[in-house]
XYZ file of C-alpha atoms in Angstrom:
384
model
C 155.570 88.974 73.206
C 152.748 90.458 75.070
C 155.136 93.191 76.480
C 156.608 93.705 73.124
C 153.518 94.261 71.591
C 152.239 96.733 74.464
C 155.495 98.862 73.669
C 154.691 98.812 69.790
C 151.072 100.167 70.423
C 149.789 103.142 70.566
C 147.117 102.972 73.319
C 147.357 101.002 76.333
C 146.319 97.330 75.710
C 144.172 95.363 78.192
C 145.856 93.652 81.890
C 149.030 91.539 80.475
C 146.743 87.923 80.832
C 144.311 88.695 78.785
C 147.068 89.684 75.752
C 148.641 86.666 76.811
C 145.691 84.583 76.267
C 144.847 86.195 72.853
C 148.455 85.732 71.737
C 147.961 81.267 72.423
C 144.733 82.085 70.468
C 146.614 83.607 67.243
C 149.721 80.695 67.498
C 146.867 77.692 68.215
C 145.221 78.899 65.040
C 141.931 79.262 67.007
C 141.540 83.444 65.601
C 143.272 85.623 63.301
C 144.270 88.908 64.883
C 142.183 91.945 64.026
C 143.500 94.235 62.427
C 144.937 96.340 65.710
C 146.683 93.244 66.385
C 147.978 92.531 63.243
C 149.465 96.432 62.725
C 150.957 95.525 66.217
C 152.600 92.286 65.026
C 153.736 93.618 61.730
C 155.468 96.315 63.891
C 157.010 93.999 66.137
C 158.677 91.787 63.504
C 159.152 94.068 60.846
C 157.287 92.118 58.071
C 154.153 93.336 56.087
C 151.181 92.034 57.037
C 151.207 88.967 53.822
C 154.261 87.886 54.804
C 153.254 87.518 58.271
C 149.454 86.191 57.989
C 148.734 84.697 54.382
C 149.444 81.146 52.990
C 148.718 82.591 49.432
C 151.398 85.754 48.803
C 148.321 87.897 48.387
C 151.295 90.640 46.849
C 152.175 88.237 44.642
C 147.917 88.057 43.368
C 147.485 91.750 43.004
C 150.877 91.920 41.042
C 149.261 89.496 39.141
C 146.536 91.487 38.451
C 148.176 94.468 37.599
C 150.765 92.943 35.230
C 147.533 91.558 33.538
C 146.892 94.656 32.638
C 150.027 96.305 31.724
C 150.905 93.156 29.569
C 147.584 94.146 27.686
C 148.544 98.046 27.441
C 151.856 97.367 26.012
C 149.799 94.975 23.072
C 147.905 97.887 21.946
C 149.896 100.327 20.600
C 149.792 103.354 22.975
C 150.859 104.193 26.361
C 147.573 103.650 27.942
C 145.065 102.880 25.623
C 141.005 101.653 25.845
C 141.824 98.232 27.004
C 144.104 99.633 29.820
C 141.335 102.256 31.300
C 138.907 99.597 30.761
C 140.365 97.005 32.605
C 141.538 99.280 35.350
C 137.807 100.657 35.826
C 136.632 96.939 36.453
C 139.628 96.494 38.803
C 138.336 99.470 40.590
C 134.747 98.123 41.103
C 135.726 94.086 41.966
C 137.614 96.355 44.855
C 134.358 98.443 46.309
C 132.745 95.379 45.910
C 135.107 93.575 48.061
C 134.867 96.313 50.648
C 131.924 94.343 52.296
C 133.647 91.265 52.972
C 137.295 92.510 53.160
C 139.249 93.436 56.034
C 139.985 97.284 55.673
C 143.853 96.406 56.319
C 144.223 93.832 53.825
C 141.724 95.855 50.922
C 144.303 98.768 51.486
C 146.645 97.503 50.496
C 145.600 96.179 47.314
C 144.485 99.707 46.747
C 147.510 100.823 47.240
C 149.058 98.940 44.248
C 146.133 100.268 42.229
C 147.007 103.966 43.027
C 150.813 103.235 41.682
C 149.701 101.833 39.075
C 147.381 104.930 38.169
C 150.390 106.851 38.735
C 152.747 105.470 36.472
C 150.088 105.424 33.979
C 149.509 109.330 34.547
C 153.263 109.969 33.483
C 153.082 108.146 30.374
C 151.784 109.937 27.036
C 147.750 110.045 26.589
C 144.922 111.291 25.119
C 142.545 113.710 26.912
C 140.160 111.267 26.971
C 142.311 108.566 28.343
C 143.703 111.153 31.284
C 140.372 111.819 32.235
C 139.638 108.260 32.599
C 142.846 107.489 34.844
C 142.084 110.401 36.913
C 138.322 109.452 37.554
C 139.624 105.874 38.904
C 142.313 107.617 40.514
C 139.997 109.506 42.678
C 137.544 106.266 42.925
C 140.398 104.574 44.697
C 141.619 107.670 46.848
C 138.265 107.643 47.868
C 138.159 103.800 48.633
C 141.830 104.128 50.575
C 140.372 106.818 52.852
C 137.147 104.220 53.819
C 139.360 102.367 54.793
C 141.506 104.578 57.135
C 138.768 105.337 58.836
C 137.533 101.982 59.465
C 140.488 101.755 61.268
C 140.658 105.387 62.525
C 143.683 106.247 60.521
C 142.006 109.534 60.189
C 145.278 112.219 59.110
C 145.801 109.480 56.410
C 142.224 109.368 55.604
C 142.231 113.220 55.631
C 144.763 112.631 52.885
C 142.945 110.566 50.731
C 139.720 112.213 50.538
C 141.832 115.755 49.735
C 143.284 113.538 46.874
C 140.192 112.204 45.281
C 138.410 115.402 45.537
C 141.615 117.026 43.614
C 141.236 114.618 41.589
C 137.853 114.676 40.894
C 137.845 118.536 40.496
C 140.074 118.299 38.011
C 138.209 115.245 35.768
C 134.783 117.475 36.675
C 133.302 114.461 38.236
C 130.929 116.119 41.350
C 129.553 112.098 41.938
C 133.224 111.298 43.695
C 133.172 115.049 44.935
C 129.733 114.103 47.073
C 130.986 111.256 47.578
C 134.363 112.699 49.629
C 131.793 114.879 51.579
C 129.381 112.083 52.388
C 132.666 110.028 53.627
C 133.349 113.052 55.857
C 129.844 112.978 57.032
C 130.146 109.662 58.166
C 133.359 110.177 60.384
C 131.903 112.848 61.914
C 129.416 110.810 63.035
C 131.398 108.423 64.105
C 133.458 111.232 66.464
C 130.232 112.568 68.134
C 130.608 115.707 65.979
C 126.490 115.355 64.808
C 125.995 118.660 63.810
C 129.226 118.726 62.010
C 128.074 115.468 60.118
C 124.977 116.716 58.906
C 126.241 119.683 57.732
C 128.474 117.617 55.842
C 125.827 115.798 54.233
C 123.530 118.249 53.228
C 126.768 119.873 51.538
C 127.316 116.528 50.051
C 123.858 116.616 48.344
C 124.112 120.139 46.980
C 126.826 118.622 44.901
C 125.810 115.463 44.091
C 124.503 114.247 40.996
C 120.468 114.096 41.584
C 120.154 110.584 40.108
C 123.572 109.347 41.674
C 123.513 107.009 44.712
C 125.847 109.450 46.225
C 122.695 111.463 46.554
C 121.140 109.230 48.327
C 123.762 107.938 50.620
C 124.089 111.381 51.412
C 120.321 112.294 52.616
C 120.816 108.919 54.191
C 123.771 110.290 56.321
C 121.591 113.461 57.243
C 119.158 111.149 58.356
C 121.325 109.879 60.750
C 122.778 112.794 61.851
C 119.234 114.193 62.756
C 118.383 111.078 64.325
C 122.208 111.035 66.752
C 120.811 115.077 67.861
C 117.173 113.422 68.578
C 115.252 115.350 65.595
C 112.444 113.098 65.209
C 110.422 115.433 62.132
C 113.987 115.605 60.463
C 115.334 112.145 61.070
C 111.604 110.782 59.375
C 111.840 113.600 56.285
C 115.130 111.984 55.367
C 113.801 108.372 55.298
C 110.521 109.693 53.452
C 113.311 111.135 50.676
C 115.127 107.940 50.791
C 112.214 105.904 50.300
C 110.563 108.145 47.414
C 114.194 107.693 45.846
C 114.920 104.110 46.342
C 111.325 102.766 45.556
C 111.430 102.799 41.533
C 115.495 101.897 41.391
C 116.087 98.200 40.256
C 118.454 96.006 41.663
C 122.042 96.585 40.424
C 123.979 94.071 38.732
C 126.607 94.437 41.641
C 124.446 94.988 45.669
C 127.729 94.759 47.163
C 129.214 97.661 45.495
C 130.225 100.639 48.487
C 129.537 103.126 46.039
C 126.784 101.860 44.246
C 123.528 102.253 46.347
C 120.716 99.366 46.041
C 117.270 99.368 47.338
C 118.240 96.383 50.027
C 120.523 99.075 51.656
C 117.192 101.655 51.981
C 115.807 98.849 55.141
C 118.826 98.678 56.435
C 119.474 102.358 56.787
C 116.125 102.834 58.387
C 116.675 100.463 60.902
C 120.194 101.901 62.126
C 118.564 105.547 61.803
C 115.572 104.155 64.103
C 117.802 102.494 66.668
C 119.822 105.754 66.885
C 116.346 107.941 67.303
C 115.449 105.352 69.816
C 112.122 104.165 67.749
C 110.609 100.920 68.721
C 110.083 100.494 64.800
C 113.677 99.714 64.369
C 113.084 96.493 65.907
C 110.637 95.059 63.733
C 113.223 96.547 60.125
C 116.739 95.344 62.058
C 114.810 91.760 62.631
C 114.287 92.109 58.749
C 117.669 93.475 57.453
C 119.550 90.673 60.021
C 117.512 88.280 58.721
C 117.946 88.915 54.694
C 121.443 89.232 55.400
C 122.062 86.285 56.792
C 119.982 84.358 53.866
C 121.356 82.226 51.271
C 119.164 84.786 48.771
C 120.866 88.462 47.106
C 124.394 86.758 46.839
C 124.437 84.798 50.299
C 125.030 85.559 53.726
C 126.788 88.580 54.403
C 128.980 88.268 57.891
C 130.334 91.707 57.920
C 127.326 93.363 57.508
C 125.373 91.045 59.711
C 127.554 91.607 62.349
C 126.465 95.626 62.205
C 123.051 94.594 61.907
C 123.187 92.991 65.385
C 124.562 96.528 66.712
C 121.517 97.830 65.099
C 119.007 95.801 66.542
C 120.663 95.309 70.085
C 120.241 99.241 70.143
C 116.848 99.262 68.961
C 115.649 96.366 71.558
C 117.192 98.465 74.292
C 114.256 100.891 73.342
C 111.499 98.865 73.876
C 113.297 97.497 77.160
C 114.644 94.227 76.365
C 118.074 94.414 77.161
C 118.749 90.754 78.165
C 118.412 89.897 74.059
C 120.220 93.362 73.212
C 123.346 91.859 75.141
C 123.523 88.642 73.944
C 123.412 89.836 70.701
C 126.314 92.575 71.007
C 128.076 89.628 72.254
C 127.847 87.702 69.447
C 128.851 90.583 67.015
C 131.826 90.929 69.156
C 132.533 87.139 68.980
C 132.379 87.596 65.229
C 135.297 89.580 65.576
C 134.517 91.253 61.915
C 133.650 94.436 63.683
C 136.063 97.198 62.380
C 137.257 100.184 64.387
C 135.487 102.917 63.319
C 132.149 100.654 64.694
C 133.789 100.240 68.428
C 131.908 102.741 69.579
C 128.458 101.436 69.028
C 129.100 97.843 70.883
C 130.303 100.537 73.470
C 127.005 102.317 73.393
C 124.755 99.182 73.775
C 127.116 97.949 76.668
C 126.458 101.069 78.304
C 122.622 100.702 78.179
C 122.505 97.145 79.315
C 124.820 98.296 82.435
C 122.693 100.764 83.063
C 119.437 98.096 83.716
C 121.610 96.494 85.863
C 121.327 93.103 83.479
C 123.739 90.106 84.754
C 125.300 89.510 82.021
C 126.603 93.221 82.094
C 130.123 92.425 83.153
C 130.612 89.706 80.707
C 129.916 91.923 77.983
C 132.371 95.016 79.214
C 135.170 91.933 80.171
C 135.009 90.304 76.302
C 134.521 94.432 75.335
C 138.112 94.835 76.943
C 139.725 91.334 75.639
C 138.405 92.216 72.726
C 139.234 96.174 72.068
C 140.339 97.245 75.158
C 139.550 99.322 78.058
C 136.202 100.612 77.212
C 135.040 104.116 78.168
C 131.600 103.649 78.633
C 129.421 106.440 76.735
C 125.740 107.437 77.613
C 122.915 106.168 75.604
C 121.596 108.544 73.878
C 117.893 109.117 73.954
């Protein structure tokens, strides 16, 4: 199996033992695979991902879902209908608001379904209000899909989606999803090294942007970081001085864990991965905080996802102010989380890096679980 799945992949796995043991770890039950592993199973056998990895036929649920809805479009008399766009919009935000706590792999392909079902919907007869509507959730979910692709660095197919949604939301004049394609941009860029390239991106992404939409703000937030990744310390702190002026009088929305629905919780946290990148001590003190709150019982519970970020954050900023031995152990236990995604490799990467670099013990347990883990690493230099 372990050579099968090194001849289905794409990138060279780790040493044949260590796939090995991982591979006694998925068939004892003791971890799922990530999500690498489980494209690399799927491939192998030639089964979708449900049939391979969930006791509940999770196709089976969304169908469910959907035929919920289409049982309720063919009641009212029309091809589409209020109740039909209305019950589609709330499908589309329980999905953003899963994105937190979902698996990019498996929240894809419930997407997926969604964006068929928009489709067939699109062919039927309609009003121009009701078109408008389908598109606008059409280009929600585009945009959702191509999050997704780039948490697992499926970037041509994310390329894809975001040219979709913006289409789409050119043609429903709807600039919020418009920003919001730019401001997803933004954030791959940044997540490729291309800084400059990223904050251009998000400045664009503003000029668009509804001013009262969180897609503004998300936006300045992604400049923020941008500045911060090229060592602008004046920029990096106007951007969290707009955020803040911004965020302060907002109220809490009825749903925090909405992606594209920005709440005043998310403000902290943004300053304390903006921080960590600029290398400011303060980040310790606001990632202590976010970490913290996130791991709470309060604001909807504990968050593990987002925790498990939060650690990156804070491991980075306590590298700063010279503590690596506690910035290890705690990239080690976001890596033992295993709810890291793809597109946020690269920052365990960048904290390994600085803890090598102060010659800490522990260094070479954290690059060995590193390459169990994700592979090979290719160490990058802290930046500073």
């Amino acid at each position: 199996m372990a050579a099968e799945l090194a001849a289905a992949s794409e990138r060279e796995l780790p040493e044949r033992e260590s796939v090995i043991r991982r591979i006694r770890d998925h068939e004892g039950g003791k971890h799922r695979p990530d999500d690498e592993y489980t494209e690399l199973y799927c491939r192998v056998y030639g089964l979708s991902e449900y049939a391979l990895f969930n006791d509940v036929d999770e196709d089976a649920t969304d169908d469910d879902e959907i035929n919920a809805i289409e049982l309720a479009r063919r009641a009212a008399a029309s091809d589409v209908g209020r109740e039909t766009t209305d019950r589609l919009e709330l499908a589309v935000d329980d999905l953003a608001s899963d994105y937190p706590r979902t698996p990019p792999g498996q929240l894809l392909g419930r997407v997926r379904r969604h964006l068929e079902y928009v489709g067939r919907l699109l062919d039927g007869k309609k009003t121009l209000a009701e078109y408008r509507r389908l598109l606008v959730a059409g280009g929600w979910l585009s945009l959702l899909g191509a999050t997704c692709h780039i948490d697992l660095r499926q970037f041509p197919a994310a390329a894809a989606r975001l040219r979709t949604a913006a289409q789409l939301a050119s043609h429903a004049e709807h600039p919020e999803i418009r920003a919001w394609c730019l401001e997803t941009e933004a954030w791959q860029a940044l997540t490729e090294g291309e800084y400059h390239h990223a904050m251009v991106l998000a400045q664009g992404a503003q000029d668009v942007a509804p001013r009262d939409s969180s897609a503004f703000i998300q936006a300045t937030g992604q400049e923020g970081r941008a500045w911060a990744r090229m060592g602008k310390g004046p920029e990096t702190r106007a951007a969290l001085t707009r955020i803040q002026q911004m965020v302060s009088p907002m109220p809490m929305p009825d749903r925090p864990e909405h992606h594209f629905k920005y709440d005043p919780a998310k403000s902290e946290a943004y300053t304390a991965t903006t921080l960590s990148w600029l290398g400011d001590p303060a980040a310790v003190h606001y990632a202590r905080q976010v970490l913290a709150r996130l791991e709470s019982e309060e604001d909807g519970g504990p968050r593990p996802r987002r925790a498990a970020s939060a650690r990156l954050d804070l491991a980075l900023a306590l590298l700063a102010t010279d503590e690596p031995g506690e910035a290890g152990h705690l990239v080690l236990q976001a890596m033992e989380t295993r709810l890291l995604v793809p597109s946020n490799y690269w920052r365990a990467k960048e904290v390994i890096a600085g803890v090598e670099r102060r010659s800490v013990a522990e260094a070479g347990d954290l690059r060995e679980v590193y390459r169990e883990l994700y592979g090979a690493p290719q160490l990058p230099q802290l930046h500073t």
